[in-house]
XYZ file of C-alpha atoms in Angstrom:
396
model
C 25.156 -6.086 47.066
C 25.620 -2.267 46.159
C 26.798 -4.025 42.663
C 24.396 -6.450 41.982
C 21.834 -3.496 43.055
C 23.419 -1.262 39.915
C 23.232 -4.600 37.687
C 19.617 -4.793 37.906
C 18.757 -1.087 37.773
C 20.766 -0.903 34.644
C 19.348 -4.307 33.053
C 15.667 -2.371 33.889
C 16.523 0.959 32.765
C 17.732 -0.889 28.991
C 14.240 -2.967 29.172
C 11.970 0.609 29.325
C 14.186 1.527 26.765
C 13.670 -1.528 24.563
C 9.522 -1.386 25.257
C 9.829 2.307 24.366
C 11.652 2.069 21.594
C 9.023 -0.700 20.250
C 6.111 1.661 20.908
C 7.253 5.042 19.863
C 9.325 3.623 16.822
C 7.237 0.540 15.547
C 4.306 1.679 16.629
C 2.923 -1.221 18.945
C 0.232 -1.347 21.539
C 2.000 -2.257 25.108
C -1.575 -2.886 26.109
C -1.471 0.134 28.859
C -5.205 1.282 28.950
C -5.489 4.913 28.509
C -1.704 5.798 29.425
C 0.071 8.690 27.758
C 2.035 7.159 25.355
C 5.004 8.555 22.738
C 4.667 8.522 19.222
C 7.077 9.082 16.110
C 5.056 10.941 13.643
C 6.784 10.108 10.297
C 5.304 13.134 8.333
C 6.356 16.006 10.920
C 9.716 13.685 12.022
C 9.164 14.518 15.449
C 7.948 12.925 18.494
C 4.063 13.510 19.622
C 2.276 12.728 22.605
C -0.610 10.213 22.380
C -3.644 8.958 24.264
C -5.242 5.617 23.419
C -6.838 5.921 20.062
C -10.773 6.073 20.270
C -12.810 3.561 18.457
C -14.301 5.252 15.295
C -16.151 3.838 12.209
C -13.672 1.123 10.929
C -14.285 -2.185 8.743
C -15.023 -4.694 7.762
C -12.291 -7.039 8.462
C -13.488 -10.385 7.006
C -11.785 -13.380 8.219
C -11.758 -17.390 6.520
C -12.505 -20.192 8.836
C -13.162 -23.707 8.492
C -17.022 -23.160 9.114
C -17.182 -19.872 6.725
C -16.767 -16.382 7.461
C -15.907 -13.370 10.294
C -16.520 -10.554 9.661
C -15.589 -7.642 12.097
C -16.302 -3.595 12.437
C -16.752 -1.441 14.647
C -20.992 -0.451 15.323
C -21.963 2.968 16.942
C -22.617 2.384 20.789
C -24.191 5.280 22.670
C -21.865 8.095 21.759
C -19.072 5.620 21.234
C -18.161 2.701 18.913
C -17.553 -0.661 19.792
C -16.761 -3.746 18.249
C -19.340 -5.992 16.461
C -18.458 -9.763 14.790
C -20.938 -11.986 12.771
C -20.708 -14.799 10.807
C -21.759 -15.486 7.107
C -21.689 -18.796 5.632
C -18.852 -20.142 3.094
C -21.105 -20.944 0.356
C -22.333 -19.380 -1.597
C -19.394 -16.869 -1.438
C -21.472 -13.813 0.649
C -21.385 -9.840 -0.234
C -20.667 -7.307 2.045
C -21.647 -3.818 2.746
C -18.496 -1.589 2.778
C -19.275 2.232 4.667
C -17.399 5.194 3.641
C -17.134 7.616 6.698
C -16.452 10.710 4.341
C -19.042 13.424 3.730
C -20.995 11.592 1.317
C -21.480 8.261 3.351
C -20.655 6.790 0.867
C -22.018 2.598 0.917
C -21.037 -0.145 -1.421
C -20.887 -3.869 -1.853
C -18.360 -6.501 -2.113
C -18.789 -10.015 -3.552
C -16.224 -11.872 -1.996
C -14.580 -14.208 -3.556
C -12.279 -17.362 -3.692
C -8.627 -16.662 -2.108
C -6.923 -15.267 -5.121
C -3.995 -16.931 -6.726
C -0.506 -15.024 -7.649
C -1.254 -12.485 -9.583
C 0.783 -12.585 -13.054
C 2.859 -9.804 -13.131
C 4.701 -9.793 -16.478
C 2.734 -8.688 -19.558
C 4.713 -8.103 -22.837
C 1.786 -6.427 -24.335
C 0.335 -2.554 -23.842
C -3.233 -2.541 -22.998
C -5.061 0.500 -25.052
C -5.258 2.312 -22.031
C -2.617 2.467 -19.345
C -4.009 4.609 -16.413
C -1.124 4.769 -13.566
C -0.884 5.939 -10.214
C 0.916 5.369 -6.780
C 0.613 6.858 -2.707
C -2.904 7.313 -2.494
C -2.540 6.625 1.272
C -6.384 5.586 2.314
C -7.369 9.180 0.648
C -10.503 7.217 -0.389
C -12.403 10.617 -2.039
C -9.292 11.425 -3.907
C -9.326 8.052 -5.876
C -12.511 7.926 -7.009
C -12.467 11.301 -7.938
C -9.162 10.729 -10.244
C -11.094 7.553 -11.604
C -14.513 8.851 -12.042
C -12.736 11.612 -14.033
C -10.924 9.411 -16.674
C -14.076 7.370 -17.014
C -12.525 4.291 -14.915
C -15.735 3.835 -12.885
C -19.148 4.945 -13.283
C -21.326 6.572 -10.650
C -22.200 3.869 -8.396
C -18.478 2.855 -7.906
C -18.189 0.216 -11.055
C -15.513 -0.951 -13.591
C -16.257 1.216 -17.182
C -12.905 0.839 -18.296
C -13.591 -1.657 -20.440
C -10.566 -3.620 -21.927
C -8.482 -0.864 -20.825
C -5.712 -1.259 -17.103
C -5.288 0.182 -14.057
C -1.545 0.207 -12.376
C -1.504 1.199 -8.566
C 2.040 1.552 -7.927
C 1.774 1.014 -4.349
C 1.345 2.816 -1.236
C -2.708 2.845 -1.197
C -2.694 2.592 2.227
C -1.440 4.284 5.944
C -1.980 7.656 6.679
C -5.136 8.358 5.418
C -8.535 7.742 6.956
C -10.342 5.377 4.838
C -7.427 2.743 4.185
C -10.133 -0.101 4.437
C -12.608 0.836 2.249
C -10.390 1.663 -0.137
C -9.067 -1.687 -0.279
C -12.220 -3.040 -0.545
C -13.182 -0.955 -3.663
C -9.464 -1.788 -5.259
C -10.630 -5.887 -4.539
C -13.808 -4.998 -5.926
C -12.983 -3.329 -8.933
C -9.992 -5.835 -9.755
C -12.773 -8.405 -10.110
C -15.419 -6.392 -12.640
C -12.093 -5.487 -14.830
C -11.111 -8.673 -15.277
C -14.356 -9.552 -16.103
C -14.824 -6.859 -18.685
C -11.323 -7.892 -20.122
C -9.136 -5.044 -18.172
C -7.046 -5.518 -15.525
C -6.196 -3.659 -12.505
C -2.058 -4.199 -11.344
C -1.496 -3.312 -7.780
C 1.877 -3.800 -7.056
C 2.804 -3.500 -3.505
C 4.808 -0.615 -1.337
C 6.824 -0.243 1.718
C 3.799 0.700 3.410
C 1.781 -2.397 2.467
C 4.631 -4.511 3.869
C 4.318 -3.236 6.800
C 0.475 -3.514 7.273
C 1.045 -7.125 6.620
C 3.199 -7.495 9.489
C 1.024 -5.486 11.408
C 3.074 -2.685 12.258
C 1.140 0.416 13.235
C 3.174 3.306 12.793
C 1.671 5.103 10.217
C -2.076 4.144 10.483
C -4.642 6.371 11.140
C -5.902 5.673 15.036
C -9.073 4.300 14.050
C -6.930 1.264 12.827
C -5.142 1.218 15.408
C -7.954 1.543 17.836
C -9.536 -1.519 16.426
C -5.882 -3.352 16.816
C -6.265 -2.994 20.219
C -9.441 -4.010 20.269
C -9.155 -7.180 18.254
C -8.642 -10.705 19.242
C -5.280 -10.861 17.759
C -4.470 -7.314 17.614
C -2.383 -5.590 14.788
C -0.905 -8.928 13.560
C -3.967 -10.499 12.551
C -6.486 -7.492 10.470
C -4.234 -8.409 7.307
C -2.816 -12.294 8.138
C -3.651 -15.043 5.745
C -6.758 -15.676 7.098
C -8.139 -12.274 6.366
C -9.197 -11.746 3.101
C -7.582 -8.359 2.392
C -4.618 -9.987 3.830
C -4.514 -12.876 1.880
C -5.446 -10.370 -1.119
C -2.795 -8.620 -0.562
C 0.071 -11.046 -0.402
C -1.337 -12.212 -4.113
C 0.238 -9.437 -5.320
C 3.775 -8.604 -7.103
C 6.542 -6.084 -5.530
C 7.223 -5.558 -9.681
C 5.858 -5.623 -12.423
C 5.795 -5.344 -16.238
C 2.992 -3.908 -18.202
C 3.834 -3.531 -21.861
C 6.036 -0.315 -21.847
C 6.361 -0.132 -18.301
C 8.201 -1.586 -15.718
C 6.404 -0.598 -11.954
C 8.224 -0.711 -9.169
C 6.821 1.452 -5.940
C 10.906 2.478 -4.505
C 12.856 2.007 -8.058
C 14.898 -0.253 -9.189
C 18.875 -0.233 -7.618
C 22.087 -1.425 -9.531
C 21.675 -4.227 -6.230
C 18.729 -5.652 -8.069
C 19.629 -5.319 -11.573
C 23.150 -7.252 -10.370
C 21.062 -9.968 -9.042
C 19.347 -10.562 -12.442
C 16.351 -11.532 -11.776
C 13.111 -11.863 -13.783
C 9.980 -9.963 -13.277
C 8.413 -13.571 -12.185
C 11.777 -14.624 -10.205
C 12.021 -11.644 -7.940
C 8.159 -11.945 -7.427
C 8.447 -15.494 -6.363
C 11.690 -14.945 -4.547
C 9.847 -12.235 -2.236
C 6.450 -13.548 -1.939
C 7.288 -15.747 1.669
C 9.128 -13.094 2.845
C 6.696 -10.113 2.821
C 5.877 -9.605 6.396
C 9.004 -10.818 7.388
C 11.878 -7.970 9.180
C 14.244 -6.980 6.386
C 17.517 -7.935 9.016
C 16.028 -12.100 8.791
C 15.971 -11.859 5.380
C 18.429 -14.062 2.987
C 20.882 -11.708 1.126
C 19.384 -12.515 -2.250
C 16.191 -11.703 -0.849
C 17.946 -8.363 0.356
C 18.158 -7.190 -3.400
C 14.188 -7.515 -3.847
C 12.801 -6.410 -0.273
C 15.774 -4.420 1.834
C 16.716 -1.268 1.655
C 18.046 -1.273 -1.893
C 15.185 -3.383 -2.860
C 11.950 -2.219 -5.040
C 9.848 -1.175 -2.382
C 11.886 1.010 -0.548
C 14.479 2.514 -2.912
C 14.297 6.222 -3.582
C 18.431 6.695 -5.236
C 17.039 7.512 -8.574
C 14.279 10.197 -6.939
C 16.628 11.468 -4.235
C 20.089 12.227 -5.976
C 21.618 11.575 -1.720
C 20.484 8.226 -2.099
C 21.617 7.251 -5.128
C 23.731 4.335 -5.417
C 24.491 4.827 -9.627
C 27.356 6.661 -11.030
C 25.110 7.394 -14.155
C 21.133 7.262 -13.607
C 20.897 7.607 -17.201
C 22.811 5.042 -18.201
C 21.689 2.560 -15.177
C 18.126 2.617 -16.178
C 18.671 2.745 -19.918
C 19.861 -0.738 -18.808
C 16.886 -1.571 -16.947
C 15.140 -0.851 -19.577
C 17.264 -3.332 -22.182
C 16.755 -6.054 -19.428
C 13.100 -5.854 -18.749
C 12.224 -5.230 -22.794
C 10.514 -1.188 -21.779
C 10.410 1.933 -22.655
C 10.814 3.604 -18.857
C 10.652 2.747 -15.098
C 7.824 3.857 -13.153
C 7.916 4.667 -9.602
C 6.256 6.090 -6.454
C 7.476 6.413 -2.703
C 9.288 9.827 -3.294
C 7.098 12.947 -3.657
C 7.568 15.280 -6.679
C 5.197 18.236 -6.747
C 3.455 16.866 -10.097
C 3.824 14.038 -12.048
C 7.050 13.828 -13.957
C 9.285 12.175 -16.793
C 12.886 12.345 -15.697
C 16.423 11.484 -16.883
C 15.576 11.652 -20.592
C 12.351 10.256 -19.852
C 13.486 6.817 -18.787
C 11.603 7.474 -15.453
C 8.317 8.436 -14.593
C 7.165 9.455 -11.235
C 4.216 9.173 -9.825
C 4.013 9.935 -6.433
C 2.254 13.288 -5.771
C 0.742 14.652 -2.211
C -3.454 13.752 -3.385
C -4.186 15.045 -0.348
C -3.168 18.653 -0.692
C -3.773 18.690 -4.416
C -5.615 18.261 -6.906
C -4.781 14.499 -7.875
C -2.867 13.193 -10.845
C -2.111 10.273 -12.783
C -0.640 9.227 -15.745
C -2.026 7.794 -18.589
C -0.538 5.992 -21.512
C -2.463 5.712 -24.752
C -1.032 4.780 -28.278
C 2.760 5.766 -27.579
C 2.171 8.658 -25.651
C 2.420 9.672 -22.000
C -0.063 12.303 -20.433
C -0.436 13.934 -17.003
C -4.010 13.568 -16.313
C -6.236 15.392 -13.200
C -9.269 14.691 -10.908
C -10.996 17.431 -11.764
C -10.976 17.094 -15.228
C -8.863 19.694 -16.747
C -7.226 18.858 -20.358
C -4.132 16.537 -20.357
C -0.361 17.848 -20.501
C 1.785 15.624 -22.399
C 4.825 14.481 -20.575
C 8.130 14.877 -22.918
């Protein structure tokens, strides 16, 4: 008896472990209502204490159905927020109000439209513009502040880049506050480019991954206050049958535009080994997005594990590296994907910066903190550009 006794205590003491390890570590919702809960906060690397997250302004989520559309957000209630859902017919395809809750209030509207197709990711040719960035982490102010000062959007929030492209090197969301409506303006603006004959390229992070398969660790508790609140919880704000969801898995893990090969981690001498095309490893990841990087096929390893483009940091972080020779390695990326330089996000650098003999470009600086950057390639030549509108440095 005294043994069996010990078996059981030990088999329950490895299950708290197990739920707790799920909560504090992958940041799921057990579902306990208004219990003190552990946290791993990935910015400070430490463990945090936690209540519930409280409901704040969040939305919309917009959902597809057979009989049209869902769309959810959360309405002030009293001196709280709660949960509101209405429905909008299929056809024709409806517009919705996005609200900013930053200190302008800011408002916009969406035209929604049909679920988008795989983007193309390979283009041969440079565009006359190439504006690039990466990690803008829901810092919703920050973007339109870089874009309004290179004269990517107008006033009210519009495409006036003309024929010229946008790359978003991952990363756009977690972290910050206004993850949601900064989708929406990215879905928004994708649609006026290509209309105007531009493009925008958002190629996805680690981060985005992990929003699609709903795991909450990094979002700001609004989101995750609105998980819990949701039929369907975490799993289902960016499924298929949500539009930013469905969006979202459209999109490439690499890309090539002209000059530029865009990859949010880098690109690993596992990849280049597993020759793939900037199509082929597209294709090859595209089912496996959400999916945990241990159930993944080993060729699908090389595109989405932790040598794969969105997470790889060896050619940013010299202890990660898995190359001999950077230089050499991506002077051989380069011959194989027919460009002039890699260029990356997912590893902070204080500004944005050409390294190894200017074969890489990085782009991921802390917006938040900073004034924010991007970089901008026009006729040959690479420039550091700002948000606030200072003259451009050339990058050598």
């Amino acid at each position: 008896m005294l043994r069996t006794l010990r078996w059981l205590a030990s088999l329950t003491l490895v299950a708290i472990a197990l739920v707790l390890a799920a909560v504090v570590f992958g940041g799921r919702d057990p579902g306990w209502n208004g219990t003190v809960l552990l946290r791993w906060d990935p910015e400070r690397r430490a463990l945090e204490w936690m209540q519930r997250p409280s409901m704040a302004q969040d939305g919309p989520y917009v959902f597809r159905d057979a009989h049209g559309y869902a769309v959810v957000e959360t309405v002030p209630s009293g001196t709280d927020w709660r949960l509101q859902m209405r429905r909008l017919p299929a056809h024709p395809l409806p517009v919705i109000t996005v609200r900013v809750d930053n200190a302008a209030d800011t408002r916009f509207d969406v035209p929604l439209r049909p679920p988008a197709r795989a983007q193309r990711a390979d283009e041969p040719g440079n565009p006359p513009k190439l504006l690039m960035l990466s990690d803008m982490e829901g810092q919703f102010d920050c973007f339109v502040a870089l874009l309004r000062a290179q004269g990517a959007i107008d006033a009210g929030l519009h495409w006036a880049y003309g024929r010229n492209h946008i790359a978003l090197v991952g990363d756009l969301v977690d972290r910050g506050e206004q993850v949601v409506p900064l989708l929406w303006l990215v879905y928004r603006l994708e649609g006026e480019a290509e209309r105007a004959g531009g493009r925008v390229h958002y190629v996805l992070g680690n981060h985005e991954l992990m929003g699609l398969a709903g795991n909450m660790e990094s979002w700001p508790e609004r989101m995750r206050a609105t998980a819990q609140a949701l039929d369907g919880g975490s799993k289902r704000m960016f499924s298929g049958e949500s539009v930013l969801g469905q969006w979202l898995r459209s999109k490439p893990v690499i890309a090539r535009v002209g000059d530029h090969l865009l990859a949010h981690g880098g690109v690993s001498a596992d990849f280049l080994r597993a020759d793939l095309s900037v199509d082929a490893a597209n294709a090859l990841a595209r089912p496996h997005l959400e999916r945990r990087r241990v159930l993944m096929p080993a060729q699908v390893q090389a595109v989405l594990g932790r040598a794969g483009v969105t997470r790889y940091r060896g050619l940013a972080k010299a202890d990660a590296q898995l190359e001999d020779d950077p230089v050499a390695h991506l002077r051989q990326v380069a011959r194989r994907y027919g460009v002039q330089r890699l260029a990356i996000g997912h590893t902070i650098a204080p500004d944005i910066v050409l390294q190894h003999r200017g074969l890489l470009l990085r782009l991921d600086v802390h917006h938040k903190t900073q004034v924010p950057q991007a970089a901008l390639y026009e006729d040959g030549r690479l420039w550091r550009v700002h948000a606030d509108g200072r003259p451009p440095v050339r990058l050598h």
